[in-house]
mmCIF file of C-alpha atoms in Angstrom:
data_model
loop_
_atom_site.group_PDB
_atom_site.id
_atom_site.type_symbol
_atom_site.label_atom_id
_atom_site.label_comp_id
_atom_site.label_asym_id
_atom_site.label_seq_id
_atom_site.Cartn_x
_atom_site.Cartn_y
_atom_site.Cartn_z
ATOM 1 C CA GLY A 119 30.312 147.349 80.608
ATOM 2 C CA ALA A 120 32.964 145.831 78.426
ATOM 3 C CA VAL A 121 36.079 147.790 77.515
ATOM 4 C CA VAL A 122 37.469 148.491 74.075
ATOM 5 C CA SER A 123 40.834 150.177 73.943
ATOM 6 C CA GLN A 124 42.196 152.076 70.979
ATOM 7 C CA HIS A 125 45.792 153.080 70.458
ATOM 8 C CA PRO A 126 47.106 155.629 69.816
ATOM 9 C CA SER A 127 44.685 158.335 70.914
ATOM 10 C CA TRP A 128 46.224 160.764 68.488
ATOM 11 C CA VAL A 129 48.924 160.630 65.863
ATOM 12 C CA ILE A 130 50.564 163.075 63.506
ATOM 13 C CA CYS A 131 52.320 161.711 60.464
ATOM 14 C CA LYS A 132 53.931 162.982 57.303
ATOM 15 C CA SER A 133 52.187 162.719 53.996
ATOM 16 C CA GLY A 134 53.084 159.486 52.228
ATOM 17 C CA THR A 135 53.769 157.454 55.350
ATOM 18 C CA SER A 136 51.610 154.707 56.849
ATOM 19 C CA VAL A 137 49.920 154.707 60.225
ATOM 20 C CA LYS A 138 48.614 151.746 62.196
ATOM 21 C CA ILE A 139 45.746 152.039 64.669
ATOM 22 C CA GLU A 140 44.977 149.244 67.111
ATOM 23 C CA CYS A 141 41.618 148.274 68.554
ATOM 24 C CA ARG A 142 41.539 145.792 71.432
ATOM 25 C CA SER A 143 38.683 144.225 73.315
ATOM 26 C CA LEU A 144 40.133 143.972 76.800
ATOM 27 C CA ASP A 145 37.744 141.682 78.618
ATOM 28 C CA PHE A 146 35.845 139.828 75.932
ATOM 29 C CA GLN A 147 36.390 138.205 72.583
ATOM 30 C CA ALA A 148 35.134 139.782 69.399
ATOM 31 C CA THR A 149 34.958 137.876 66.144
ATOM 32 C CA THR A 150 33.734 141.057 64.512
ATOM 33 C CA MET A 151 34.866 144.617 64.967
ATOM 34 C CA PHE A 152 33.891 147.763 63.127
ATOM 35 C CA TRP A 153 35.860 150.788 61.994
ATOM 36 C CA TYR A 154 34.273 154.217 61.657
ATOM 37 C CA ARG A 155 35.543 157.551 60.423
ATOM 38 C CA GLN A 156 34.344 160.947 61.520
ATOM 39 C CA PHE A 157 35.250 164.138 59.708
ATOM 40 C CA PRO A 158 34.980 167.426 61.621
ATOM 41 C CA LYS A 159 31.432 168.406 62.444
ATOM 42 C CA GLN A 160 30.064 165.292 60.782
ATOM 43 C CA SER A 161 28.623 161.998 61.904
ATOM 44 C CA LEU A 162 30.355 158.660 62.195
ATOM 45 C CA MET A 163 30.423 156.680 58.992
ATOM 46 C CA LEU A 164 31.076 152.958 58.912
ATOM 47 C CA MET A 165 34.196 152.189 56.900
ATOM 48 C CA ALA A 166 34.529 148.452 57.219
ATOM 49 C CA THR A 167 33.706 145.326 59.143
ATOM 50 C CA SER A 168 36.708 143.479 60.491
ATOM 51 C CA ASN A 169 36.287 139.699 60.639
ATOM 52 C CA GLU A 170 38.585 137.519 62.698
ATOM 53 C CA GLY A 171 40.465 135.105 60.499
ATOM 54 C CA SER A 172 39.054 136.360 57.226
ATOM 55 C CA LYS A 173 38.986 139.377 54.960
ATOM 56 C CA ALA A 174 37.396 142.589 56.031
ATOM 57 C CA THR A 175 34.227 143.835 54.402
ATOM 58 C CA TYR A 176 34.432 147.402 53.173
ATOM 59 C CA GLU A 177 31.597 149.862 52.726
ATOM 60 C CA GLN A 178 30.986 151.356 49.337
ATOM 61 C CA GLY A 179 33.467 154.063 48.487
ATOM 62 C CA VAL A 180 36.132 152.969 50.973
ATOM 63 C CA GLU A 181 39.416 151.982 49.356
ATOM 64 C CA LYS A 182 40.478 148.615 50.704
ATOM 65 C CA ASP A 183 44.045 149.040 49.485
ATOM 66 C CA LYS A 184 44.364 152.291 51.372
ATOM 67 C CA PHE A 185 42.738 151.201 54.597
ATOM 68 C CA LEU A 186 44.191 147.820 55.440
ATOM 69 C CA ILE A 187 42.411 145.886 58.145
ATOM 70 C CA ASN A 188 43.799 142.894 59.965
ATOM 71 C CA HIS A 189 41.878 140.940 62.574
ATOM 72 C CA ALA A 190 44.435 138.328 63.553
ATOM 73 C CA SER A 191 43.059 137.425 66.962
ATOM 74 C CA LEU A 192 39.772 137.492 68.846
ATOM 75 C CA THR A 193 40.804 140.591 70.758
ATOM 76 C CA LEU A 194 42.704 142.697 68.255
ATOM 77 C CA SER A 195 41.911 144.450 65.015
ATOM 78 C CA THR A 196 44.244 146.884 63.311
ATOM 79 C CA LEU A 197 43.573 149.589 60.752
ATOM 80 C CA THR A 198 46.528 150.750 58.687
ATOM 81 C CA VAL A 199 46.196 153.928 56.693
ATOM 82 C CA THR A 200 48.691 153.489 53.883
ATOM 83 C CA SER A 201 50.371 156.348 52.057
ATOM 84 C CA ALA A 202 48.435 158.808 54.148
ATOM 85 C CA HIS A 203 47.486 162.188 52.721
ATOM 86 C CA PRO A 204 46.054 165.276 54.390
ATOM 87 C CA GLU A 205 42.539 164.335 53.275
ATOM 88 C CA ASP A 206 42.841 161.193 55.422
ATOM 89 C CA SER A 207 43.046 163.381 58.513
ATOM 90 C CA SER A 208 40.063 162.377 60.576
ATOM 91 C CA PHE A 209 38.829 160.823 63.794
ATOM 92 C CA TYR A 210 38.802 157.029 63.590
ATOM 93 C CA ILE A 211 36.770 154.948 66.049
ATOM 94 C CA CYS A 212 36.421 151.212 66.399
ATOM 95 C CA SER A 213 33.695 149.191 68.041
ATOM 96 C CA ALA A 214 33.305 145.600 69.116
ATOM 97 C CA PRO A 215 29.974 143.941 69.849
ATOM 98 C CA GLN A 216 29.590 141.836 72.934
ATOM 99 C CA ARG A 217 26.852 139.267 72.939
ATOM 100 C CA SER A 218 25.144 138.070 76.066
ATOM 101 C CA ARG A 219 22.303 135.633 76.422
ATOM 102 C CA VAL A 220 19.806 138.463 76.360
ATOM 103 C CA GLU A 221 21.199 141.209 74.214
ATOM 104 C CA THR A 222 24.051 142.489 72.107
ATOM 105 C CA GLU A 223 25.751 145.804 72.576
ATOM 106 C CA ALA A 224 28.596 147.478 70.721
ATOM 107 C CA PHE A 225 31.351 149.014 72.796
ATOM 108 C CA PHE A 226 33.421 151.808 71.337
ATOM 109 C CA GLY A 227 37.056 152.690 71.648
ATOM 110 C CA GLN A 228 38.002 156.209 72.642
ATOM 111 C CA GLY A 229 38.984 157.072 69.087
ATOM 112 C CA THR A 230 42.177 158.032 67.308
ATOM 113 C CA ARG A 231 42.692 161.478 65.885
ATOM 114 C CA LEU A 232 44.904 161.271 62.812
ATOM 115 C CA THR A 233 46.521 164.383 61.396
ATOM 116 C CA VAL A 234 48.501 164.087 58.191
ATOM 117 C CA VAL A 235 50.831 166.975 57.465
ATOM 118 C CA ALA B 81 17.994 149.640 54.467
ATOM 119 C CA GLN B 82 18.558 150.801 57.983
ATOM 120 C CA SER B 83 18.827 154.521 58.575
ATOM 121 C CA VAL B 84 18.584 157.092 61.320
ATOM 122 C CA THR B 85 17.292 160.617 60.918
ATOM 123 C CA GLN B 86 17.947 163.453 63.304
ATOM 124 C CA PRO B 87 16.019 166.342 61.794
ATOM 125 C CA ASP B 88 17.584 169.072 63.883
ATOM 126 C CA ILE B 89 21.177 169.962 63.002
ATOM 127 C CA HIS B 90 21.442 172.195 66.034
ATOM 128 C CA ILE B 91 19.265 173.297 68.918
ATOM 129 C CA THR B 92 19.710 176.122 71.405
ATOM 130 C CA VAL B 93 18.152 175.836 74.840
ATOM 131 C CA SER B 94 18.314 178.080 77.868
ATOM 132 C CA GLU B 95 19.920 176.635 80.950
ATOM 133 C CA GLY B 96 17.233 175.117 83.161
ATOM 134 C CA ALA B 97 14.806 174.656 80.306
ATOM 135 C CA SER B 98 13.602 171.287 79.095
ATOM 136 C CA LEU B 99 15.100 169.544 76.094
ATOM 137 C CA GLU B 100 13.871 167.140 73.468
ATOM 138 C CA LEU B 101 16.045 165.851 70.660
ATOM 139 C CA ARG B 102 14.272 164.054 67.868
ATOM 140 C CA CYS B 103 15.260 160.793 66.279
ATOM 141 C CA ASN B 104 13.495 158.651 63.698
ATOM 142 C CA TYR B 105 14.760 155.331 62.460
ATOM 143 C CA SER B 106 14.123 152.945 59.644
ATOM 144 C CA TYR B 107 14.664 149.293 60.409
ATOM 145 C CA GLY B 108 12.955 146.114 59.351
ATOM 146 C CA ALA B 109 12.607 144.573 62.778
ATOM 147 C CA THR B 110 12.605 145.656 66.382
ATOM 148 C CA PRO B 111 15.753 147.727 66.630
ATOM 149 C CA TYR B 112 18.377 148.200 69.236
ATOM 150 C CA LEU B 113 18.411 151.970 69.812
ATOM 151 C CA PHE B 114 21.034 154.167 71.411
ATOM 152 C CA TRP B 115 21.801 157.746 72.237
ATOM 153 C CA TYR B 116 25.423 158.850 72.475
ATOM 154 C CA VAL B 117 26.951 162.155 73.450
ATOM 155 C CA GLN B 118 30.235 163.485 72.145
ATOM 156 C CA SER B 119 32.066 166.514 73.464
ATOM 157 C CA PRO B 120 34.441 168.334 71.081
ATOM 158 C CA GLY B 121 37.515 166.263 70.353
ATOM 159 C CA GLN B 122 36.309 163.399 72.496
ATOM 160 C CA GLY B 123 35.000 159.908 71.967
ATOM 161 C CA LEU B 124 31.458 158.660 72.386
ATOM 162 C CA GLN B 125 29.679 158.274 75.687
ATOM 163 C CA LEU B 126 26.591 156.085 75.864
ATOM 164 C CA LEU B 127 23.653 157.925 77.432
ATOM 165 C CA LEU B 128 21.061 155.182 77.212
ATOM 166 C CA LYS B 129 19.906 152.222 75.200
ATOM 167 C CA TYR B 130 16.734 150.365 74.312
ATOM 168 C CA PHE B 131 16.621 146.688 73.554
ATOM 169 C CA SER B 132 13.161 145.583 74.625
ATOM 170 C CA GLY B 133 10.627 145.913 77.407
ATOM 171 C CA ASP B 134 9.641 149.228 78.941
ATOM 172 C CA THR B 135 9.535 151.815 76.192
ATOM 173 C CA LEU B 136 10.631 154.639 78.495
ATOM 174 C CA VAL B 137 14.330 154.270 79.122
ATOM 175 C CA GLN B 138 16.305 156.073 81.788
ATOM 176 C CA GLY B 139 19.909 156.968 81.168
ATOM 177 C CA ILE B 140 22.801 158.766 82.763
ATOM 178 C CA LYS B 141 22.978 162.494 83.521
ATOM 179 C CA GLY B 142 19.201 162.756 83.902
ATOM 180 C CA PHE B 143 18.384 161.838 80.299
ATOM 181 C CA GLU B 144 15.528 159.624 79.218
ATOM 182 C CA ALA B 145 14.185 158.442 75.881
ATOM 183 C CA GLU B 146 10.928 156.952 74.741
ATOM 184 C CA PHE B 147 10.615 154.302 72.071
ATOM 185 C CA LYS B 148 7.477 154.713 69.981
ATOM 186 C CA ARG B 149 7.141 151.925 67.477
ATOM 187 C CA SER B 150 4.136 153.468 65.729
ATOM 188 C CA GLN B 151 6.133 156.601 64.990
ATOM 189 C CA SER B 152 9.508 154.894 64.498
ATOM 190 C CA SER B 153 10.900 157.389 66.946
ATOM 191 C CA PHE B 154 13.278 157.392 69.879
ATOM 192 C CA ASN B 155 13.368 160.968 71.154
ATOM 193 C CA LEU B 156 15.756 162.022 73.886
ATOM 194 C CA ARG B 157 14.545 164.241 76.707
ATOM 195 C CA LYS B 158 15.864 166.021 79.743
ATOM 196 C CA PRO B 159 13.684 168.085 82.075
ATOM 197 C CA SER B 160 16.300 170.687 82.975
ATOM 198 C CA VAL B 161 19.381 171.340 80.888
ATOM 199 C CA HIS B 162 22.731 172.259 82.413
ATOM 200 C CA TRP B 163 25.446 174.237 80.641
ATOM 201 C CA SER B 164 27.642 171.136 80.732
ATOM 202 C CA ASP B 165 25.144 169.349 78.470
ATOM 203 C CA ALA B 166 26.319 171.366 75.479
ATOM 204 C CA ALA B 167 27.706 168.770 73.068
ATOM 205 C CA GLU B 168 26.895 166.735 69.976
ATOM 206 C CA TYR B 169 24.247 164.072 70.374
ATOM 207 C CA PHE B 170 23.959 161.042 68.142
ATOM 208 C CA CYS B 171 21.025 158.689 67.845
ATOM 209 C CA ALA B 172 21.985 155.247 66.584
ATOM 210 C CA VAL B 173 20.538 151.915 65.569
ATOM 211 C CA GLY B 174 22.277 148.640 66.247
ATOM 212 C CA ALA B 175 21.706 146.336 63.318
ATOM 213 C CA ARG B 176 21.188 142.792 64.543
ATOM 214 C CA THR B 177 22.374 141.353 61.252
ATOM 215 C CA GLY B 178 25.845 141.807 59.851
ATOM 216 C CA GLY B 179 27.583 141.393 63.165
ATOM 217 C CA PHE B 180 25.825 144.248 64.944
ATOM 218 C CA LYS B 181 27.163 147.304 63.195
ATOM 219 C CA THR B 182 25.956 150.660 64.441
ATOM 220 C CA ILE B 183 24.295 153.157 62.154
ATOM 221 C CA PHE B 184 24.434 156.737 63.298
ATOM 222 C CA GLY B 185 22.246 159.710 62.660
ATOM 223 C CA ALA B 186 23.801 162.948 61.482
ATOM 224 C CA GLY B 187 23.880 164.310 64.989
ATOM 225 C CA THR B 188 22.338 167.290 66.753
ATOM 226 C CA ARG B 189 24.549 169.973 68.220
ATOM 227 C CA LEU B 190 23.136 171.306 71.484
ATOM 228 C CA PHE B 191 23.941 174.841 72.543
ATOM 229 C CA VAL B 192 23.025 175.986 76.041
ATOM 230 C CA LYS B 193 22.628 179.682 76.733
ATOM 231 C CA ALA B 194 22.832 181.237 80.151
#
């Protein structure tokens, strides 16, 4: 299957600083990518849809000024957590759908564990 | 609106026993359906998927799932559970509109006892 790479795998940052997470589709182009957040012992919740060349679409309750998304190319989307606070500590996962003639499937990155201290 | 329900928060099964994890979905059209497994602190691993065709789908690690349109269900099964199967299992729907976002169920934690 296709490969989606996320970087970094884990990051620890101080409260008040910003952290950037990268999501790359390595062997296919993705005009759309998705960002999810998973709190401990909970499910994955969609945060936003990243659209190449245009603004991201955020789910209800997600602060767009806090979670900045940039999708500048067909293979890269970035999520920047601005002015991070301990409550932003979570597991963040991206996905990118790959369309074939027959079907579409979303491929997931390995996730980024963010700890804000 | 699309949604996925996994009614069992956790299940405990003896090693060697059979397993069935339940999943019900709500979707306006024929869905893309998935089962993922996640070990603690790890990312997602795709177990199997259903797009169309044969309603009984075979996956990795001996898992299978059956799509039943009349019941809006996509239950995951395994005939004999191994201790290494202990993990969190997520059922998911791939929404064909909106760029193919994935909607996850709440997850079922599987415990395996010796």
